[in-house]
Coordinates of C-alpha atoms in Angstrom, one line a residue:
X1429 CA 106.3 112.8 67.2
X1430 CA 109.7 111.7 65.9
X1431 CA 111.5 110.9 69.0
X1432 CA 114.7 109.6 67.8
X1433 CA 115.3 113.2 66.3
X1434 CA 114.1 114.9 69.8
X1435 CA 116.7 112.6 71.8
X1436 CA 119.6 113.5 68.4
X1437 CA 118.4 117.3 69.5
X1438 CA 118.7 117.0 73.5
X1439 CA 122.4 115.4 72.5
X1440 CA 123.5 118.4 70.4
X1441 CA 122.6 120.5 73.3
X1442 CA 124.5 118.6 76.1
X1443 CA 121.7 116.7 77.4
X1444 CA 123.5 113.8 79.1
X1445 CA 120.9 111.2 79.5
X1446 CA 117.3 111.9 79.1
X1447 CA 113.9 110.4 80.0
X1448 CA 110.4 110.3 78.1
X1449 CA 107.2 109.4 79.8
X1450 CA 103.9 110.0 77.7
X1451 CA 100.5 108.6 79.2
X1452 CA 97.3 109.5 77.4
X1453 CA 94.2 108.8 79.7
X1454 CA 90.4 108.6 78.1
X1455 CA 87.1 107.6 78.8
X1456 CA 83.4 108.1 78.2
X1457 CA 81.3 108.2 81.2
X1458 CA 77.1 107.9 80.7
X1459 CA 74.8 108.3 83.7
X1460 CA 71.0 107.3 83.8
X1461 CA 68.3 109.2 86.0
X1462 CA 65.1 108.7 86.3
X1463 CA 65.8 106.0 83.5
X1464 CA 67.1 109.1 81.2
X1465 CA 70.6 109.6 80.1
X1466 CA 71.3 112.4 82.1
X1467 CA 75.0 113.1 81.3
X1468 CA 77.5 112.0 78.8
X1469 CA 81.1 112.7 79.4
X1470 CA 84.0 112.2 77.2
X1471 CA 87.3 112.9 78.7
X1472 CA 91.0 112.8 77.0
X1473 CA 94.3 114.2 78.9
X1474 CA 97.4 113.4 77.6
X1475 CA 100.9 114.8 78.2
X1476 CA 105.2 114.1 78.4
X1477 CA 107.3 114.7 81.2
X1478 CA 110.7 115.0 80.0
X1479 CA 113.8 114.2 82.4
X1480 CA 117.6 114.2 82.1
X1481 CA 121.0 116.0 83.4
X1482 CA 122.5 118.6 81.9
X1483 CA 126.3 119.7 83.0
X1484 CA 125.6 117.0 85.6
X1485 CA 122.2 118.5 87.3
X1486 CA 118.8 117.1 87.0
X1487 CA 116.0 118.9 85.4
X1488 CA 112.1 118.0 84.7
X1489 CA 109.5 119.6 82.6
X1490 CA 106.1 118.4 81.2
X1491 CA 103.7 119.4 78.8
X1492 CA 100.3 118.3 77.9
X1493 CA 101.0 119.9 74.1
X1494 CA 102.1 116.9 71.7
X1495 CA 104.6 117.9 69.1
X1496 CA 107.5 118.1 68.5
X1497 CA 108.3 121.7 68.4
X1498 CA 107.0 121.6 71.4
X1499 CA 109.1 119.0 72.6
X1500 CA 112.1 120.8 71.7
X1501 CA 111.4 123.9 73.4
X1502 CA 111.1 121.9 76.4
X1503 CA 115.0 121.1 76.3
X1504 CA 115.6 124.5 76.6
X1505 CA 113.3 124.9 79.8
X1506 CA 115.1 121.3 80.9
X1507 CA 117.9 123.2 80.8
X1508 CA 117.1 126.0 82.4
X1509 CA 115.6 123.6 85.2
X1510 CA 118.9 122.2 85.9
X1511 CA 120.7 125.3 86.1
X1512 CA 118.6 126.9 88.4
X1513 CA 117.2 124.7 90.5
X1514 CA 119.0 123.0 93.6
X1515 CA 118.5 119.6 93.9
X1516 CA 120.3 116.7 95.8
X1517 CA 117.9 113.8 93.9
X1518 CA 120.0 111.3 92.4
X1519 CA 118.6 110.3 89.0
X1520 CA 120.2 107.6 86.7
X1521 CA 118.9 105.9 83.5
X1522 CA 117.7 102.5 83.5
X1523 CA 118.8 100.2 80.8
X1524 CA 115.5 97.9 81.2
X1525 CA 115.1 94.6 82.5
X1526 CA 116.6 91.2 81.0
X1527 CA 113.1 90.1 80.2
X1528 CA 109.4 91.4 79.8
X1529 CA 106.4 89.3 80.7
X1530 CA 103.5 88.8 78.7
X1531 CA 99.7 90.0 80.3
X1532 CA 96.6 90.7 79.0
X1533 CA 95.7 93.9 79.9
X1534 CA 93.7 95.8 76.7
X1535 CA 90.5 94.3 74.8
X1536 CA 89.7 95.7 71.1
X1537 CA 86.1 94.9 72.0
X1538 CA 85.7 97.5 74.3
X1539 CA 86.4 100.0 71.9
X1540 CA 84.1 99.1 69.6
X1541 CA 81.3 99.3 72.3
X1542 CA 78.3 101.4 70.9
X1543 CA 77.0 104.5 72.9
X1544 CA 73.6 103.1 71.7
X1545 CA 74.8 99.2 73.4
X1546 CA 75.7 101.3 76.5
X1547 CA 72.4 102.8 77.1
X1548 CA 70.6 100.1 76.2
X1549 CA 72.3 98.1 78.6
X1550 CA 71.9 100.6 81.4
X1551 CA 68.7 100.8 81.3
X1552 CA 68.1 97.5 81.2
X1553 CA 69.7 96.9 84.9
X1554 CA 67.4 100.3 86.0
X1555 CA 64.0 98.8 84.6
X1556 CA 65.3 95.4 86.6
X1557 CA 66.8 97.3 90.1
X1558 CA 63.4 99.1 89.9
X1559 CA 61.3 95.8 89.8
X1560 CA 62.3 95.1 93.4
X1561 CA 60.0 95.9 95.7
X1562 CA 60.3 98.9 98.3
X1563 CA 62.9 100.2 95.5
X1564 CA 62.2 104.2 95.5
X1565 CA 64.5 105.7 93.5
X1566 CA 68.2 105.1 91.7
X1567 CA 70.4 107.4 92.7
X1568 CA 73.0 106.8 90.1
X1569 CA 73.1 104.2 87.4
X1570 CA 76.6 104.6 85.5
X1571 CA 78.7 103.2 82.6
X1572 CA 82.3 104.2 82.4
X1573 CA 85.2 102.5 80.0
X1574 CA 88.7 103.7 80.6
X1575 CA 91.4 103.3 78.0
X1576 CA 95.2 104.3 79.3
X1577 CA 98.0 104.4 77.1
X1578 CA 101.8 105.0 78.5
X1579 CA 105.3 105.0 76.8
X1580 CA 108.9 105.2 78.1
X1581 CA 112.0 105.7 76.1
X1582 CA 115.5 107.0 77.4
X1583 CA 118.4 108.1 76.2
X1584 CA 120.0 104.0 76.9
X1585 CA 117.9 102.7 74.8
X1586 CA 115.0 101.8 76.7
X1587 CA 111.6 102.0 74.8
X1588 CA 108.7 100.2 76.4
X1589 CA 104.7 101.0 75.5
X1590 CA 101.6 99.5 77.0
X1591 CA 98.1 100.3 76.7
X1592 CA 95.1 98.9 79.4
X1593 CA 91.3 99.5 79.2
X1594 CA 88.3 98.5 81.1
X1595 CA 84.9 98.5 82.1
X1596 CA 83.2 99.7 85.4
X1597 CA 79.4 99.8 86.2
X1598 CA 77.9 101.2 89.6
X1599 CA 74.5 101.8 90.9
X1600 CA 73.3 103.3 94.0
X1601 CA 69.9 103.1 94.4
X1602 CA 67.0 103.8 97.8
X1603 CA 64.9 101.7 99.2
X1604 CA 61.9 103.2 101.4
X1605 CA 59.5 101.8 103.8
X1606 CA 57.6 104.0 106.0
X1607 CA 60.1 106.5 107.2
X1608 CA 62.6 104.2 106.8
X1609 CA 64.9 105.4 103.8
X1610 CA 68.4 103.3 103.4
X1611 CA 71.1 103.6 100.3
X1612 CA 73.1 101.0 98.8
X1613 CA 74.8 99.4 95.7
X1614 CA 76.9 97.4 93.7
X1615 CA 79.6 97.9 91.1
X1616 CA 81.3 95.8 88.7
X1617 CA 84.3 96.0 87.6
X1618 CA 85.8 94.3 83.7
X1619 CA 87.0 94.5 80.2
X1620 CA 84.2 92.2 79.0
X1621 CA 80.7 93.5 78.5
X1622 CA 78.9 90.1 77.9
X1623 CA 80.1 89.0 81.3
X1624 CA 77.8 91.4 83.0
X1625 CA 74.4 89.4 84.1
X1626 CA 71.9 92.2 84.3
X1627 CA 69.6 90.0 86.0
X1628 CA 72.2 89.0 89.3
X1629 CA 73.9 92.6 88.9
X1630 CA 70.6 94.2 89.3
X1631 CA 69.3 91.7 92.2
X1632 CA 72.6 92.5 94.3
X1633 CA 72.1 96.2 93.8
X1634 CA 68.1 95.9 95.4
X1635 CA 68.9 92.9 98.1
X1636 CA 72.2 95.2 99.3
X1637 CA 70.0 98.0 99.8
X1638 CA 66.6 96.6 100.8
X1639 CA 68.0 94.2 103.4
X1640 CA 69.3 97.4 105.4
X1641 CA 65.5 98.6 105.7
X1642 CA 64.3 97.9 109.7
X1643 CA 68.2 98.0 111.0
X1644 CA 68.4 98.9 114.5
X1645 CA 71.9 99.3 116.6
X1646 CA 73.0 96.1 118.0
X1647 CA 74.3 96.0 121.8
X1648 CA 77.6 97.2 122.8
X1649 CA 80.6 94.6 123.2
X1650 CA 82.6 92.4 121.8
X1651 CA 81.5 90.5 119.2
X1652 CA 82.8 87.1 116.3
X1653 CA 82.8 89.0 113.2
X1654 CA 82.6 88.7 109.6
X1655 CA 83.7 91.1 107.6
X1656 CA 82.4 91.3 103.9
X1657 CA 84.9 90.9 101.0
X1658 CA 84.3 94.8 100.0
X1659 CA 84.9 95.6 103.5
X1660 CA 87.8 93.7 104.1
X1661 CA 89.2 95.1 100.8
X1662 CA 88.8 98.7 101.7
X1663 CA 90.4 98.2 105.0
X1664 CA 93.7 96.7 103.1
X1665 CA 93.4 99.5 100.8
X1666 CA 93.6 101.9 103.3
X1667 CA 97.0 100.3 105.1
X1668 CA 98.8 99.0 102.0
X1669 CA 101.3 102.1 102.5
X1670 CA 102.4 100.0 105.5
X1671 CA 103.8 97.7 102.8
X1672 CA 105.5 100.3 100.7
X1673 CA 109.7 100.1 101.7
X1674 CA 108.9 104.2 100.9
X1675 CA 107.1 104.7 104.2
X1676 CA 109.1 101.7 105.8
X1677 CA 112.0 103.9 105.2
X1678 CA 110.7 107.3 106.6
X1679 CA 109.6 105.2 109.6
X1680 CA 106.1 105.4 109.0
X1681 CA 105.2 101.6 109.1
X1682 CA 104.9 99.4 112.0
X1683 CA 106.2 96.3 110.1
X1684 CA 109.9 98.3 109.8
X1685 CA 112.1 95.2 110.9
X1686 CA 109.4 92.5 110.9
X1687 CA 110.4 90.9 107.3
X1688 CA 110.8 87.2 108.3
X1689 CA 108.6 87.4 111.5
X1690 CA 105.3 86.5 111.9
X1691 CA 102.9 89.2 112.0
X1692 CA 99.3 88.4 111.5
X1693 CA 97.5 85.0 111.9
X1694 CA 99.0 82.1 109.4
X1695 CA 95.7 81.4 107.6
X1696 CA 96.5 85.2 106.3
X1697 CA 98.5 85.5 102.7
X1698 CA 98.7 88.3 101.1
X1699 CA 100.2 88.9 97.2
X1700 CA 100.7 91.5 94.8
X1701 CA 99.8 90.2 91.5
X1702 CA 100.8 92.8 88.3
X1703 CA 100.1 89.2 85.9
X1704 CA 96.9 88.4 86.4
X1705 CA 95.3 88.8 83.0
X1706 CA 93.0 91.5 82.8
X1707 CA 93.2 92.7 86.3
X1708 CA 92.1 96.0 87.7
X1709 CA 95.9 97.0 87.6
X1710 CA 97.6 94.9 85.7
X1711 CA 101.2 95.6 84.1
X1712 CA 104.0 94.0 82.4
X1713 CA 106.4 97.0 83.8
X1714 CA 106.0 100.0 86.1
X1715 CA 106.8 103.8 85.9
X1716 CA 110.6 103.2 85.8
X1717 CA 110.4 100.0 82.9
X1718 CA 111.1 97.3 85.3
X1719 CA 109.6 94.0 84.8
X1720 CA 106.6 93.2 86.7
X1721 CA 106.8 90.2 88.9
X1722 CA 103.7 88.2 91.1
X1723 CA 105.0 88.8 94.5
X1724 CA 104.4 87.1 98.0
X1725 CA 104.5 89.6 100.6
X1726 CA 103.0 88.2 103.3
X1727 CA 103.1 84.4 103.5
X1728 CA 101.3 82.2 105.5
X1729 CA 101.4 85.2 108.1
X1730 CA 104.9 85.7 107.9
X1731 CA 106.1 89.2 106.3
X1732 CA 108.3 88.4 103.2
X1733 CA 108.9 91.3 101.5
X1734 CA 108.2 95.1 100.6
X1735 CA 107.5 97.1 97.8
X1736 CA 110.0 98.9 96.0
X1737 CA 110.8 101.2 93.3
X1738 CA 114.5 101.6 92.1
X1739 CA 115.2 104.0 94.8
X1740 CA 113.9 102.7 97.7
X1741 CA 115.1 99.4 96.5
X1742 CA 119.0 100.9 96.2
X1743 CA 118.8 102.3 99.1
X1744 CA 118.0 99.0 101.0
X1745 CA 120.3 97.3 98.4
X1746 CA 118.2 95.5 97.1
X1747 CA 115.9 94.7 93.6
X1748 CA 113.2 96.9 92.9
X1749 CA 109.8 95.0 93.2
X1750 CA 108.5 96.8 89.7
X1751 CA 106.2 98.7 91.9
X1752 CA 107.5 102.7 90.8
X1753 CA 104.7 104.1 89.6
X1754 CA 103.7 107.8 89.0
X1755 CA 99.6 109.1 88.8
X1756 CA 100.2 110.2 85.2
X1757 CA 103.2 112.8 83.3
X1758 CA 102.8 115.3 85.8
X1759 CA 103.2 113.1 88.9
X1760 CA 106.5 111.5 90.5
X1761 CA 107.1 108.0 90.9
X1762 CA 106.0 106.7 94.1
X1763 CA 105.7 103.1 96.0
X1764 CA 102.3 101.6 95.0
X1765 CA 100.8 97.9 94.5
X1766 CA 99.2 96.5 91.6
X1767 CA 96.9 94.0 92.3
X1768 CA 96.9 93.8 96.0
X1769 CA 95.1 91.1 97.5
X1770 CA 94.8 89.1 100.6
X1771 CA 94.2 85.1 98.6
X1772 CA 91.0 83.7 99.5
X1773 CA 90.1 80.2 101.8
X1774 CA 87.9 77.9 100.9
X1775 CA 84.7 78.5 103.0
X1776 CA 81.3 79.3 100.9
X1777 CA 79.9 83.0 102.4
X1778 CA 76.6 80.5 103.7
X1779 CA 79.8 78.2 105.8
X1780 CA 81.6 80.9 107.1
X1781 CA 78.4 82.4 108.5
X1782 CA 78.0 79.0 110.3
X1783 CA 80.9 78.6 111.6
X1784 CA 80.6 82.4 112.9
X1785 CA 77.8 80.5 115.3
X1786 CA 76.7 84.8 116.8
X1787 CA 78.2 87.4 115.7
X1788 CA 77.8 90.3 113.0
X1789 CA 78.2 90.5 109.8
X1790 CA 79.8 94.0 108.3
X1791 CA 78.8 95.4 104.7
X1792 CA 79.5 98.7 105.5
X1793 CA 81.8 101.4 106.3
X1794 CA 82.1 104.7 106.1
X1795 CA 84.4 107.1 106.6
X1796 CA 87.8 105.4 106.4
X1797 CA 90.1 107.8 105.0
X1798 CA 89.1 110.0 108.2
X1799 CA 88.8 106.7 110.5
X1800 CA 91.8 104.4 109.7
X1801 CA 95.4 105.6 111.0
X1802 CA 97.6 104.6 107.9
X1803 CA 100.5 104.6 110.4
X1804 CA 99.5 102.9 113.1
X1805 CA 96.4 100.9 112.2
X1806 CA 93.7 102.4 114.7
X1807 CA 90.4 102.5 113.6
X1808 CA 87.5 103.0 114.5
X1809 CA 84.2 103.5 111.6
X1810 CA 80.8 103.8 111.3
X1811 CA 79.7 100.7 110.1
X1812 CA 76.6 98.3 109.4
X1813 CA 75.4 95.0 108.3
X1814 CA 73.3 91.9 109.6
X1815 CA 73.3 90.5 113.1
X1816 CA 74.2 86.6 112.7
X1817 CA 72.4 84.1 115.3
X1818 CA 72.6 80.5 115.2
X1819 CA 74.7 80.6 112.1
X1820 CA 72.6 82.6 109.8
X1821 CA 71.7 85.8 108.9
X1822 CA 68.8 87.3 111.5
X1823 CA 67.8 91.2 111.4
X1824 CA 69.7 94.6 109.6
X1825 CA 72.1 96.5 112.0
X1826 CA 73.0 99.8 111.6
X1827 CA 74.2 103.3 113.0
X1828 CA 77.4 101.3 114.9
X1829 CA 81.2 102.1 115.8
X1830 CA 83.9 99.1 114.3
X1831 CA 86.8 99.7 116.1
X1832 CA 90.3 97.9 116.7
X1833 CA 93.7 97.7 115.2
X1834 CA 94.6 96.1 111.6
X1835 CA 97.6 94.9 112.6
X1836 CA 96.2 93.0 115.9
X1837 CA 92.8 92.3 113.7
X1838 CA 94.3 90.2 111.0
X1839 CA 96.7 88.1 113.6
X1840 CA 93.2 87.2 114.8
X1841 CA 91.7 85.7 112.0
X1842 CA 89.5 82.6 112.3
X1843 CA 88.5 81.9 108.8
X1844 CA 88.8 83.0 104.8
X1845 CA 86.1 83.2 102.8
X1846 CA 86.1 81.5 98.9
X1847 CA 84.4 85.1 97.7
X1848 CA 87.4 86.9 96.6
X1849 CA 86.4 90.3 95.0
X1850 CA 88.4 93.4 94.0
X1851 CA 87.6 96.5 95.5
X1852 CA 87.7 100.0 92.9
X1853 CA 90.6 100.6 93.2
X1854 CA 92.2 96.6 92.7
X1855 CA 92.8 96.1 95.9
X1856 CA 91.1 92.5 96.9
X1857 CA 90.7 89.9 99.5
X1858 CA 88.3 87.2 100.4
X1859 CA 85.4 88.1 103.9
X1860 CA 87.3 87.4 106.9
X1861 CA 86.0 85.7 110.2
X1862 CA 87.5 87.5 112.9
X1863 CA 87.7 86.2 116.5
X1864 CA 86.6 89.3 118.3
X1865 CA 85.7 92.8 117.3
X1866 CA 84.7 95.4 119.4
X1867 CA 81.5 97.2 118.7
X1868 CA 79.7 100.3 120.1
X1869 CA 75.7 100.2 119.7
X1870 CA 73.4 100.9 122.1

């Protein structure tokens, strides 16, 4: 598409300023079952949004067509967008940032991955997770690489492209013993293929899920407890909107007012990191072409910043973070993190257990998205993992209630483990040794 003629065109027509976003989104998903490829998936969505004024009003239109006819017919619906629908949004160009950092966010090698080199490798990790003993069945065994390409340009002269791809594996797989039947897995997530170690990736998939066989519920009370690096993750997933200067500004965070204060314990530091070189959402500049910059939010326990876009950040006057980001050409540009992480201690997994003395160790929760108030920080989840006595792991637990508060759980953190890991959807942190959790068991 020639989009120097499309932007000439929009002029002619009285299209003040005007705003192109194109993101094309692919992947190839393969899944093994009962060691057979059992589906093969190709997917490939693409699509503009086009936005601008016209006689001072603000229209939008996308289209998943890509040409330039069509493109030009979409002036005319922009057009017809402004004039009939009533809007107070404020929308204004932006001219770009002085300066663009360099990341690493796109391998070639992934690309020229062979379907053949994918199933091999699959099954490979199914003959291995199968080797294990009490191992029944595998439940799903997948290989998916996702390739995402975006491009800005506007009418000022801004005209930014990036591309990222990567690599995720999962497999779920059941382990049976008598009548006792217990699911669990492991996923990796990265743009290089030779990092994988069949051999480990396969052992973590059977020891996750054999290790729950024989769990019983553990005693009600309050108990020192370790939460895994997944779990801890997940958790922070779930109440990153707390961060986000959107909800701080429709009053639906508890930190509103806290920047500067203490607010959870000070071994607790939490970043958002858009440089890290390959990371699961790594980006030289969001949605709305800002820069991307590694950020401190939470310091040594003390709240530093929030996330902005270039709205919420005008309306606190201050700098957008580089954190606008939409879902894809359809989707409007919202507060999100990249990289979101709380940064790891330095205790081995094996030393924070120790130091834990008797407790529990958490692996699993479910139901977060029902169990975890995004406002508040309530939660309370089904949950499971390994009872620890004496400083190490004793006996599986299962079929028991987590509950507490984020907010009051990380202010009473004991310890940081050295195992930092990013959840699926880039959001990481490090186990955590909390002082006291309740539980409800038997």
């Amino acid at each position: 598409m020639n989009y120097t003629n499309l932007f000439n065109i929009a002029k002619e027509k009285n299209i003040e300023e005007l705003e192109l976003y194109f993101s094309r989104s692919s992947s190839t998903s393969i899944e093994l079952f009962n060691s057979e490829v059992e589906e093969y998936k190709v997917s490939d969505v693409s699509g503009i949004s086009l936005k601008g004024k016209h006689n001072g009003k603000v229209g939008s239109v996308y289209t998943e067509e890509i040409s330039e006819e069509k493109a030009v017919e979409m002036l005319d619906r922009l057009i017809l967008n402004a004039t009939i629908v009533e809007t107070s949004e404020e929308f204004t160009l932006f001219e770009g940032s002085e300066n663009y950092p360099e990341v690493k966010t796109f391998d070639e090698d992934i690309k020229n991955i062979e379907t053949a080199d994918k199933i091999e490798l699959l099954k490979k990790i199914d003959k291995k997770v199968r080797s294990y003993e009490n191992i029944d069945t595998l439940q799903g065994l997948v290989f998916i690489d996702k390739e995402r390409e975006i491009k800005i340009i506007n009418s000022k002269d801004l005209n930014l492209d990036k591309r990222d791809n990567s690599i995720l594996i999962y497999c779920y797989a059941t382990a049976k013993k008598g009548d006792d039947i217990k699911t669990s897995g492991e996923f990796v997530l990265t743009n290089d293929i030779n990092s994988i170690d069949v051999d480990k990736f396969a052992e973590k998939v059977a020891l996750n899920t054999t290790n729950k066989l024989g769990g019983k519920k553990a005693d009600s009370g309050k108990y020192r407890t370790l939460l895994s690096n997944e779990v801890a993750a997940d958790l922070l997933e779930g109440m990153s909107s707390s961060f986000s200067a959107e909800n701080v500004q429709k009053g639906l965070s508890m930190l509103e007012r806290k920047v500067e204060n203490l607010v959870f314990s000070k071994k607790i530091t939490i970043t958002d990191k858009p440089l890290v070189d390959f990371g699961p959402n790594s980006t030289g500049f969001d949605d709305e072409g800002v820069a991307s910059s590694d950020k401190i939010v939470v310091e040594n326990g003390v709240l530093k910043t929030f996330l902005h876009n270039r709205k919420t950040a005008e309306k606190d006057g201050v700098k957008s973070t580089g954190n606008g980001f939409k879902g894809d050409f359809k989707g409007l540009v919202a507060v999100k993190p990249t990289n979101f992480s709380v940064e790891k201690g330095e205790l081995s997994l094996e030393a924070l257990t120790s130091k834990v003395g008797d407790g529990i160790y958490i692996d699993d929760l479910s139901g977060i998205h029902a169990g975890l108030n995004p406002v508040t920080g309530d939660f309370s989840l089904q949950a499971g993992g390994v009872l620890i006595k004496d400083g190490k792991l004793d006996r599986p637990i299962n079929l028991i209630t987590v509950a507490g508060n984020f907010f009051e759980m990380l202010k009473d953190v004991n310890d940081l483990g050295d195992d930092f890991k990013y959840n699926y959807s880039g959001v990481g942190s490090p186990s955590l040794f909390i002082n006291e959790l309740s539980i409800s068991g038997k």
